[in-house]
CSV table of C-alpha atoms in Angstrom, one decimal:
chain,number,residue,atom,x,y,z
A,1,MET,CA,-43.9,-215.8,189.5
A,2,ARG,CA,-47.5,-214.6,189.8
A,3,ASP,CA,-49.2,-212.7,187.0
A,4,SER,CA,-50.7,-210.2,189.4
A,5,THR,CA,-50.1,-208.6,192.8
A,6,ASP,CA,-51.6,-205.9,195.0
A,7,VAL,CA,-48.3,-203.8,195.2
A,8,PHE,CA,-45.4,-203.9,192.8
A,9,VAL,CA,-42.3,-202.2,194.0
A,10,ILE,CA,-39.6,-201.2,191.4
A,11,GLY,CA,-36.3,-201.0,193.2
A,12,GLY,CA,-35.0,-203.4,195.8
A,13,GLY,CA,-32.8,-201.1,197.9
A,14,PRO,CA,-33.7,-200.2,201.5
A,15,ALA,CA,-36.5,-197.7,200.5
A,16,GLY,CA,-38.1,-200.3,198.2
A,17,LEU,CA,-37.8,-203.1,200.8
A,18,ALA,CA,-39.3,-200.8,203.4
A,19,ALA,CA,-42.2,-200.1,201.2
A,20,ALA,CA,-42.7,-203.8,200.5
A,21,ILE,CA,-42.4,-204.7,204.2
A,22,ALA,CA,-44.9,-202.0,205.3
A,23,ALA,CA,-47.4,-203.0,202.6
A,24,ARG,CA,-47.0,-206.7,203.5
A,25,GLN,CA,-47.6,-205.9,207.2
A,26,ARG,CA,-51.0,-204.4,206.0
A,27,GLY,CA,-51.9,-207.7,204.4
A,28,PHE,CA,-51.2,-206.8,200.7
A,29,ASN,CA,-49.5,-209.2,198.3
A,30,VAL,CA,-46.2,-207.6,197.3
A,31,MET,CA,-43.6,-208.1,194.5
A,32,VAL,CA,-40.2,-206.4,194.3
A,33,ALA,CA,-38.1,-206.2,191.2
A,34,ASP,CA,-34.5,-205.0,190.9
A,35,GLY,CA,-32.0,-205.3,188.1
A,36,ALA,CA,-29.1,-205.9,190.5
A,37,ARG,CA,-28.0,-208.9,192.6
A,38,PRO,CA,-28.0,-208.4,196.4
A,39,PRO,CA,-26.6,-207.3,198.7
A,40,ILE,CA,-26.3,-203.9,197.1
A,41,ASP,CA,-23.7,-201.4,198.3
A,42,LYS,CA,-24.0,-197.6,197.8
A,43,ALA,CA,-22.0,-194.6,198.9
A,44,CYS,CA,-23.6,-193.4,202.1
A,45,GLY,CA,-22.5,-192.5,205.6
A,46,GLU,CA,-24.1,-195.7,207.1
A,47,ALA,CA,-25.2,-194.0,210.3
A,48,LEU,CA,-28.9,-194.4,211.3
A,49,MET,CA,-30.3,-191.8,213.7
A,50,PRO,CA,-32.5,-192.8,216.6
A,51,ASP,CA,-35.7,-191.9,214.7
A,52,ALA,CA,-34.6,-194.2,211.9
A,53,ILE,CA,-34.2,-197.0,214.3
A,54,THR,CA,-37.7,-196.4,215.6
A,55,ALA,CA,-39.1,-196.6,212.1
A,56,LEU,CA,-37.2,-199.8,211.4
A,57,GLU,CA,-38.6,-201.3,214.6
A,58,ARG,CA,-42.1,-200.5,213.3
A,59,LEU,CA,-41.2,-202.5,210.2
A,60,GLY,CA,-40.0,-205.4,212.4
A,61,VAL,CA,-36.5,-204.9,211.1
A,62,VAL,CA,-33.8,-205.5,213.8
A,63,VAL,CA,-30.1,-205.2,213.0
A,64,PRO,CA,-28.2,-207.7,215.2
A,65,ALA,CA,-26.0,-205.9,217.7
A,66,THR,CA,-23.0,-207.9,216.4
A,67,ASP,CA,-23.4,-206.3,213.0
A,68,ALA,CA,-23.7,-202.7,214.2
A,69,TYR,CA,-21.9,-200.1,216.3
A,70,LEU,CA,-23.8,-198.0,218.8
A,71,LEU,CA,-23.7,-194.2,218.3
A,72,ASN,CA,-24.4,-192.1,221.4
A,73,GLY,CA,-24.3,-188.6,219.9
A,74,VAL,CA,-22.9,-186.1,217.5
A,75,ARG,CA,-19.6,-184.1,217.6
A,76,PHE,CA,-18.8,-181.0,215.5
A,77,LEU,CA,-15.2,-180.0,214.9
A,78,SER,CA,-13.7,-176.9,213.2
A,79,SER,CA,-10.5,-174.9,213.5
A,80,GLY,CA,-9.3,-176.7,216.6
A,81,LEU,CA,-12.7,-176.3,218.4
A,82,SER,CA,-15.2,-179.1,219.1
A,83,ALA,CA,-18.6,-179.5,220.6
A,84,ASP,CA,-20.7,-182.6,221.1
A,85,ALA,CA,-24.1,-183.6,222.3
A,86,MET,CA,-25.7,-186.9,223.3
A,87,PHE,CA,-28.8,-188.2,221.6
A,88,PRO,CA,-32.0,-187.3,223.6
A,89,SER,CA,-33.7,-189.7,226.0
A,90,GLY,CA,-30.7,-192.0,226.2
A,91,ARG,CA,-31.7,-193.6,222.9
A,92,GLY,CA,-28.7,-194.1,220.6
A,93,GLY,CA,-28.3,-194.5,216.9
A,94,ILE,CA,-26.3,-197.2,215.1
A,95,SER,CA,-23.8,-197.4,212.3
A,96,VAL,CA,-24.1,-200.4,210.0
A,97,ARG,CA,-22.5,-201.4,206.7
A,98,ARG,CA,-24.9,-200.8,203.9
A,99,PRO,CA,-24.8,-204.4,202.6
A,100,VAL,CA,-25.5,-205.7,206.1
A,101,LEU,CA,-28.6,-203.5,206.4
A,102,HIS,CA,-29.7,-204.6,202.9
A,103,ARG,CA,-29.3,-208.3,203.9
A,104,VAL,CA,-31.3,-207.9,207.1
A,105,MET,CA,-34.1,-206.1,205.3
A,106,ILE,CA,-34.2,-208.7,202.5
A,107,GLU,CA,-34.5,-211.4,205.2
A,108,ARG,CA,-37.4,-209.6,206.9
A,109,ALA,CA,-39.2,-209.1,203.5
A,110,ALA,CA,-38.8,-212.7,202.6
A,111,ALA,CA,-40.0,-213.9,206.0
A,112,LEU,CA,-43.2,-211.9,205.5
A,113,GLY,CA,-43.8,-213.5,202.1
A,114,VAL,CA,-42.7,-210.7,199.8
A,115,GLU,CA,-41.8,-212.1,196.3
A,116,LEU,CA,-38.3,-210.8,195.5
A,117,LEU,CA,-37.3,-210.7,191.8
A,118,TRP,CA,-33.5,-210.0,191.6
A,119,GLN,CA,-31.8,-209.3,188.3
A,120,SER,CA,-35.2,-208.5,186.8
A,121,VAL,CA,-35.6,-205.2,184.9
A,122,VAL,CA,-38.9,-203.4,184.6
A,123,THR,CA,-39.2,-201.8,181.2
A,124,GLY,CA,-42.4,-199.9,181.6
A,125,ILE,CA,-45.5,-199.2,183.6
A,126,SER,CA,-49.2,-198.6,182.9
A,127,ALA,CA,-52.5,-198.1,184.8
A,128,GLU,CA,-52.8,-201.9,184.8
A,129,GLY,CA,-49.4,-202.7,186.2
A,130,VAL,CA,-45.8,-203.2,185.0
A,131,GLN,CA,-43.9,-204.7,182.1
A,132,LEU,CA,-41.3,-207.1,183.4
A,133,GLY,CA,-39.1,-208.2,180.5
A,134,GLY,CA,-41.6,-209.9,178.2
A,135,ARG,CA,-44.2,-210.4,180.8
A,136,ALA,CA,-47.1,-208.1,182.0
A,137,ILE,CA,-47.7,-208.1,185.7
A,138,ARG,CA,-51.0,-206.7,186.9
A,139,ALA,CA,-50.8,-204.5,190.0
A,140,ARG,CA,-53.2,-202.3,191.9
A,141,TRP,CA,-50.4,-200.1,193.1
A,142,THR,CA,-47.0,-199.4,191.6
A,143,VAL,CA,-44.2,-198.0,193.8
A,144,GLY,CA,-41.1,-196.3,192.3
A,145,ALA,CA,-38.1,-196.8,194.6
A,146,ASP,CA,-35.5,-196.7,191.9
A,147,GLY,CA,-33.3,-193.8,193.2
A,148,ASN,CA,-32.2,-190.3,192.1
A,149,ASN,CA,-32.4,-191.0,188.4
A,150,SER,CA,-35.8,-192.7,188.7
A,151,ARG,CA,-37.3,-194.1,185.5
A,152,VAL,CA,-40.6,-194.6,187.3
A,153,ARG,CA,-40.7,-190.8,188.1
A,154,ARG,CA,-40.2,-190.1,184.4
A,155,TRP,CA,-42.8,-192.7,183.2
A,156,ALA,CA,-45.4,-191.3,185.6
A,157,ASN,CA,-44.7,-187.7,184.6
A,158,LEU,CA,-43.6,-186.7,188.1
A,159,ASN,CA,-40.3,-185.1,187.2
A,160,PRO,CA,-40.9,-181.4,187.9
A,161,HIS,CA,-38.9,-180.5,191.0
A,162,SER,CA,-36.9,-177.8,192.8
A,163,ARG,CA,-33.3,-178.5,193.7
A,164,THR,CA,-30.8,-176.6,195.8
A,165,GLY,CA,-27.1,-177.1,196.6
A,166,LEU,CA,-25.9,-179.9,194.3
A,167,ARG,CA,-22.9,-181.5,196.1
A,168,TYR,CA,-20.7,-184.5,195.7
A,169,ALA,CA,-19.9,-187.1,198.4
A,170,PHE,CA,-17.3,-189.8,198.6
A,171,ARG,CA,-17.0,-192.6,201.1
A,172,ARG,CA,-14.4,-195.1,202.2
A,173,HIS,CA,-13.8,-197.4,205.2
A,174,TYR,CA,-10.5,-197.6,207.1
A,175,ARG,CA,-9.2,-200.4,209.2
A,176,VAL,CA,-8.7,-198.6,212.5
A,177,ARG,CA,-10.0,-198.9,216.1
A,178,PRO,CA,-12.7,-196.3,216.7
A,179,TRP,CA,-11.7,-193.3,218.8
A,180,THR,CA,-15.2,-192.2,219.7
A,181,ASP,CA,-18.8,-193.4,220.0
A,182,ARG,CA,-20.0,-190.2,218.3
A,183,MET,CA,-20.9,-189.4,214.7
A,184,GLU,CA,-18.3,-186.7,213.9
A,185,VAL,CA,-18.8,-183.8,211.5
A,186,TYR,CA,-15.7,-181.9,210.5
A,187,TRP,CA,-16.2,-178.5,209.0
A,188,GLY,CA,-13.7,-177.2,206.4
A,189,LYS,CA,-13.8,-174.0,204.4
A,190,HIS,CA,-15.8,-175.5,201.5
A,191,SER,CA,-16.4,-179.2,202.5
A,192,GLN,CA,-17.5,-181.4,205.4
A,193,GLY,CA,-16.0,-184.6,206.6
A,194,PHE,CA,-18.0,-187.3,208.4
A,195,THR,CA,-16.8,-190.3,210.5
A,196,ASN,CA,-18.7,-193.0,212.3
A,197,PRO,CA,-17.4,-196.4,213.5
A,198,VAL,CA,-19.1,-199.4,211.8
A,199,SER,CA,-17.3,-202.1,213.9
A,200,SER,CA,-14.7,-202.4,216.7
A,201,GLU,CA,-12.0,-202.3,214.0
A,202,GLN,CA,-13.4,-200.2,211.2
A,203,VAL,CA,-14.5,-196.6,210.6
A,204,CYS,CA,-16.5,-195.1,207.8
A,205,VAL,CA,-15.2,-191.8,206.5
A,206,ALA,CA,-17.1,-189.6,204.0
A,207,VAL,CA,-16.6,-186.1,202.5
A,208,ALA,CA,-19.1,-183.8,200.8
A,209,SER,CA,-18.3,-180.8,198.7
A,210,PRO,CA,-19.7,-178.7,195.9
A,211,ASP,CA,-16.5,-179.5,193.9
A,212,PRO,CA,-17.1,-182.5,191.5
A,213,GLU,CA,-13.3,-183.0,191.1
A,214,LEU,CA,-12.5,-183.2,194.8
A,215,ARG,CA,-11.7,-186.8,195.9
A,216,LEU,CA,-11.4,-188.2,199.4
A,217,ASP,CA,-7.6,-188.3,199.8
A,218,GLU,CA,-7.2,-184.7,198.7
A,219,SER,CA,-10.2,-183.5,200.7
A,220,LEU,CA,-8.9,-184.9,204.0
A,221,LEU,CA,-6.2,-182.2,204.0
A,222,ALA,CA,-8.9,-179.7,204.9
A,223,PHE,CA,-9.4,-181.5,208.2
A,224,PRO,CA,-5.9,-181.7,209.9
A,225,GLY,CA,-7.1,-183.6,213.0
A,226,LEU,CA,-8.9,-186.3,210.9
A,227,HIS,CA,-6.0,-186.5,208.4
A,228,ALA,CA,-3.6,-187.1,211.3
A,229,ARG,CA,-5.7,-189.9,212.6
A,230,LEU,CA,-5.8,-191.7,209.3
A,231,ARG,CA,-2.2,-191.2,208.3
A,232,GLY,CA,-0.7,-194.6,207.5
A,233,VAL,CA,-4.1,-196.4,208.1
A,234,GLU,CA,-5.0,-199.1,205.6
A,235,PRO,CA,-8.3,-198.5,203.6
A,236,SER,CA,-10.6,-201.5,203.9
A,237,SER,CA,-13.0,-200.6,201.0
A,238,ILE,CA,-12.9,-198.9,197.7
A,239,GLU,CA,-13.9,-195.2,197.4
A,240,ARG,CA,-17.5,-194.8,196.3
A,241,GLY,CA,-19.2,-191.5,195.2
A,242,SER,CA,-22.6,-190.1,194.8
A,243,VAL,CA,-24.4,-186.8,194.4
A,244,SER,CA,-26.2,-185.1,197.2
A,245,ALA,CA,-28.8,-182.3,197.2
A,246,ASN,CA,-32.0,-181.0,198.7
A,247,ARG,CA,-34.6,-182.0,196.0
A,248,LYS,CA,-38.3,-181.5,196.4
A,249,LEU,CA,-40.9,-182.8,194.0
A,250,LYS,CA,-44.2,-181.0,193.3
A,251,ARG,CA,-46.0,-184.3,193.4
A,252,VAL,CA,-45.0,-187.8,194.5
A,253,TRP,CA,-47.9,-189.8,193.2
A,254,ARG,CA,-50.1,-189.9,190.1
A,255,GLY,CA,-52.9,-192.4,189.4
A,256,ASN,CA,-51.8,-195.7,191.0
A,257,VAL,CA,-48.1,-194.8,191.0
A,258,ALA,CA,-46.3,-193.5,194.1
A,259,LEU,CA,-42.6,-192.6,194.7
A,260,ILE,CA,-40.5,-193.3,197.7
A,261,GLY,CA,-37.0,-192.7,198.9
A,262,ASP,CA,-34.6,-190.8,196.6
A,263,ALA,CA,-37.0,-191.2,193.7
A,264,SER,CA,-39.4,-189.0,195.6
A,265,GLY,CA,-36.9,-186.3,196.5
A,266,THR,CA,-33.8,-186.0,198.6
A,267,VAL,CA,-32.3,-184.3,201.6
A,268,ASP,CA,-28.6,-183.4,201.7
A,269,ALA,CA,-26.4,-186.1,203.1
A,270,ILE,CA,-25.2,-183.8,205.8
A,271,THR,CA,-28.4,-184.6,207.8
A,272,GLY,CA,-27.8,-188.4,207.9
A,273,GLU,CA,-31.6,-188.7,207.5
A,274,GLY,CA,-32.0,-190.1,203.9
A,275,LEU,CA,-32.7,-193.7,205.0
A,276,GLY,CA,-34.7,-192.8,208.0
A,277,LEU,CA,-36.9,-190.6,205.9
A,278,SER,CA,-37.6,-193.4,203.4
A,279,PHE,CA,-38.5,-195.8,206.3
A,280,ARG,CA,-41.1,-193.3,207.6
A,281,GLN,CA,-42.4,-192.7,204.1
A,282,ALA,CA,-42.9,-196.4,203.7
A,283,ILE,CA,-45.1,-196.6,206.8
A,284,VAL,CA,-47.3,-193.6,205.6
A,285,LEU,CA,-47.5,-195.1,202.1
A,286,ALA,CA,-48.8,-198.4,203.4
A,287,GLU,CA,-51.4,-196.5,205.4
A,288,CYS,CA,-52.6,-194.9,202.1
A,289,PHE,CA,-52.8,-198.3,200.5
A,290,ALA,CA,-54.9,-199.5,203.4
A,291,SER,CA,-57.3,-196.5,203.0
A,292,GLY,CA,-57.7,-197.3,199.3
A,293,SER,CA,-56.4,-193.9,198.1
A,294,LEU,CA,-53.1,-192.2,197.5
A,295,SER,CA,-54.7,-188.7,197.8
A,296,GLY,CA,-53.2,-188.0,201.2
A,297,TYR,CA,-49.7,-189.2,200.4
A,298,ASN,CA,-48.4,-185.9,199.0
A,299,ALA,CA,-49.2,-183.9,202.1
A,300,ALA,CA,-47.9,-186.6,204.4
A,301,HIS,CA,-44.7,-186.9,202.4
A,302,ARG,CA,-44.2,-183.1,202.7
A,303,ARG,CA,-44.7,-183.2,206.4
A,304,LEU,CA,-42.1,-186.0,206.8
A,305,ALA,CA,-39.6,-184.1,204.7
A,306,LEU,CA,-40.1,-180.7,206.5
A,307,ARG,CA,-37.8,-181.3,209.5
A,308,PRO,CA,-34.9,-182.9,207.5
A,309,LEU,CA,-35.0,-180.1,204.9
A,310,LEU,CA,-35.0,-177.4,207.6
A,311,MET,CA,-32.1,-179.1,209.3
A,312,ALA,CA,-30.1,-179.4,206.1
A,313,ARG,CA,-30.6,-175.8,205.3
A,314,LEU,CA,-29.6,-174.7,208.8
A,315,MET,CA,-26.5,-176.8,208.7
A,316,LEU,CA,-25.5,-175.8,205.2
A,317,THR,CA,-25.5,-172.1,206.2
A,318,LEU,CA,-22.2,-172.9,207.8
A,319,ASP,CA,-20.7,-174.2,204.5
A,320,GLY,CA,-18.1,-171.9,203.1
A,321,ARG,CA,-18.3,-169.5,206.2
A,322,PRO,CA,-15.3,-170.4,208.5
A,323,TRP,CA,-16.1,-167.4,210.8
A,324,MET,CA,-19.6,-168.7,211.3
A,325,GLN,CA,-18.4,-172.2,211.9
A,326,GLU,CA,-16.1,-170.9,214.6
A,327,ARG,CA,-18.7,-168.7,216.3
A,328,THR,CA,-21.3,-171.5,216.2
A,329,LEU,CA,-18.9,-174.0,217.9
A,330,GLN,CA,-18.0,-171.4,220.5
A,331,ALA,CA,-21.7,-170.9,221.2
A,332,PHE,CA,-22.3,-174.7,221.4
A,333,ARG,CA,-19.3,-175.0,223.8
A,334,GLU,CA,-20.5,-172.1,226.0
A,335,ARG,CA,-24.2,-173.0,225.9
A,336,PRO,CA,-24.2,-176.8,225.4
A,337,GLU,CA,-28.0,-176.9,225.9
A,338,ILE,CA,-28.5,-175.3,222.5
A,339,PHE,CA,-26.6,-178.0,220.7
A,340,ARG,CA,-28.5,-180.7,222.7
A,341,ARG,CA,-31.9,-179.2,221.8
A,342,LEU,CA,-30.9,-178.8,218.1
A,343,LEU,CA,-29.9,-182.4,218.1
A,344,ALA,CA,-33.2,-183.4,219.7
A,345,LEU,CA,-35.0,-181.4,217.0
A,346,HIS,CA,-32.9,-183.2,214.4
A,347,VAL,CA,-34.0,-186.6,215.5
A,348,GLY,CA,-37.6,-185.6,215.9
A,349,SER,CA,-37.8,-185.3,219.7
A,350,LEU,CA,-38.7,-181.5,219.4
A,351,SER,CA,-41.0,-179.7,217.0
A,352,PRO,CA,-40.0,-177.2,214.3
A,353,LEU,CA,-41.4,-174.4,216.5
A,354,ASP,CA,-38.5,-175.1,218.8
A,355,LEU,CA,-36.2,-174.4,215.9
A,356,ALA,CA,-37.3,-170.8,215.8
A,357,LEU,CA,-36.8,-170.4,219.6
A,358,ASP,CA,-33.4,-172.1,219.6
A,359,GLY,CA,-32.4,-170.2,216.5
A,360,LEU,CA,-32.9,-167.0,218.5
A,361,SER,CA,-30.8,-168.4,221.4
A,362,LEU,CA,-28.1,-169.6,219.0
A,363,GLY,CA,-28.0,-166.1,217.4
A,364,TRP,CA,-27.6,-164.5,220.8
A,365,GLY,CA,-25.0,-167.0,221.8
A,366,MET,CA,-23.0,-166.3,218.6
A,367,LEU,CA,-23.1,-162.6,219.3
A,368,THR,CA,-21.9,-163.0,222.9
A,369,ALA,CA,-19.4,-166.0,222.4
């Protein structure tokens, strides 16, 4: 282990590995430390949107086709109604098990020469670097990629934030042949269910709700169609849970410390954009390293988060409003171009200006549906 490095990343999940890979692509020496042993699993929907795939490709990360399932679009379902749209430009997303994605990213980082320190706990940071157990490692830049409850965020005095809509999500896999190549979103009165195939014999199912006591088995009753599909089907993984919210920090860097991924703020899991957002943040952060200054990172970080936050707020306006869910799906069915364009906006193929124009169209469609 070296006593110094250009970039020291605290947290070896996908966000931290993306930051390490992007910095290494710029020629920096990089070290990553994490207290866990890989591969690391985490409760998430495991679907990567087309824009997330594009960002991964820029990092040189390629998930083998044998380890992923192609997703061609999104389907909304509520009260016996359904509407679906293909991803724009014929570019699909993929669904991949979290440990598989983690393994592929570790292999890419190692191939680039990133020094990976597993089961290694950072106990403090300073302007000179980090404290790793009983050793001091000098670093020009320190990156906090240590998740929602980031210690780096606290150490760097970057905690002030605004948060809306704290919710609770639970995920489990089922051993069943996929019935669609779409990512499905089921709308209940006070919860949403999500499904996406992760292989030819396995489907990932997740549920999000404001109720911290609600668990997956009970919550599936709110989605009769999905519940019927899973009746008698054997689970193939344990149930995992996590919190979900739109959280925006006032600042995401201070001195020589920058935050990335969930440590730097979050978007609600309903968007499926958490990982993709962290990959794009990593690319921008490496550009700041190359410029010799973090001064532009805050503005760039906000620009990247704008679209996912807008989409999260738009989608969550349907939460707890069954009548609005029904009218929205009716509008999508009768005017499918609206759904297609909103999905294109969601994955970055249209600008936020189009959101206002399509919002007017959707409002008119709901009135006339």
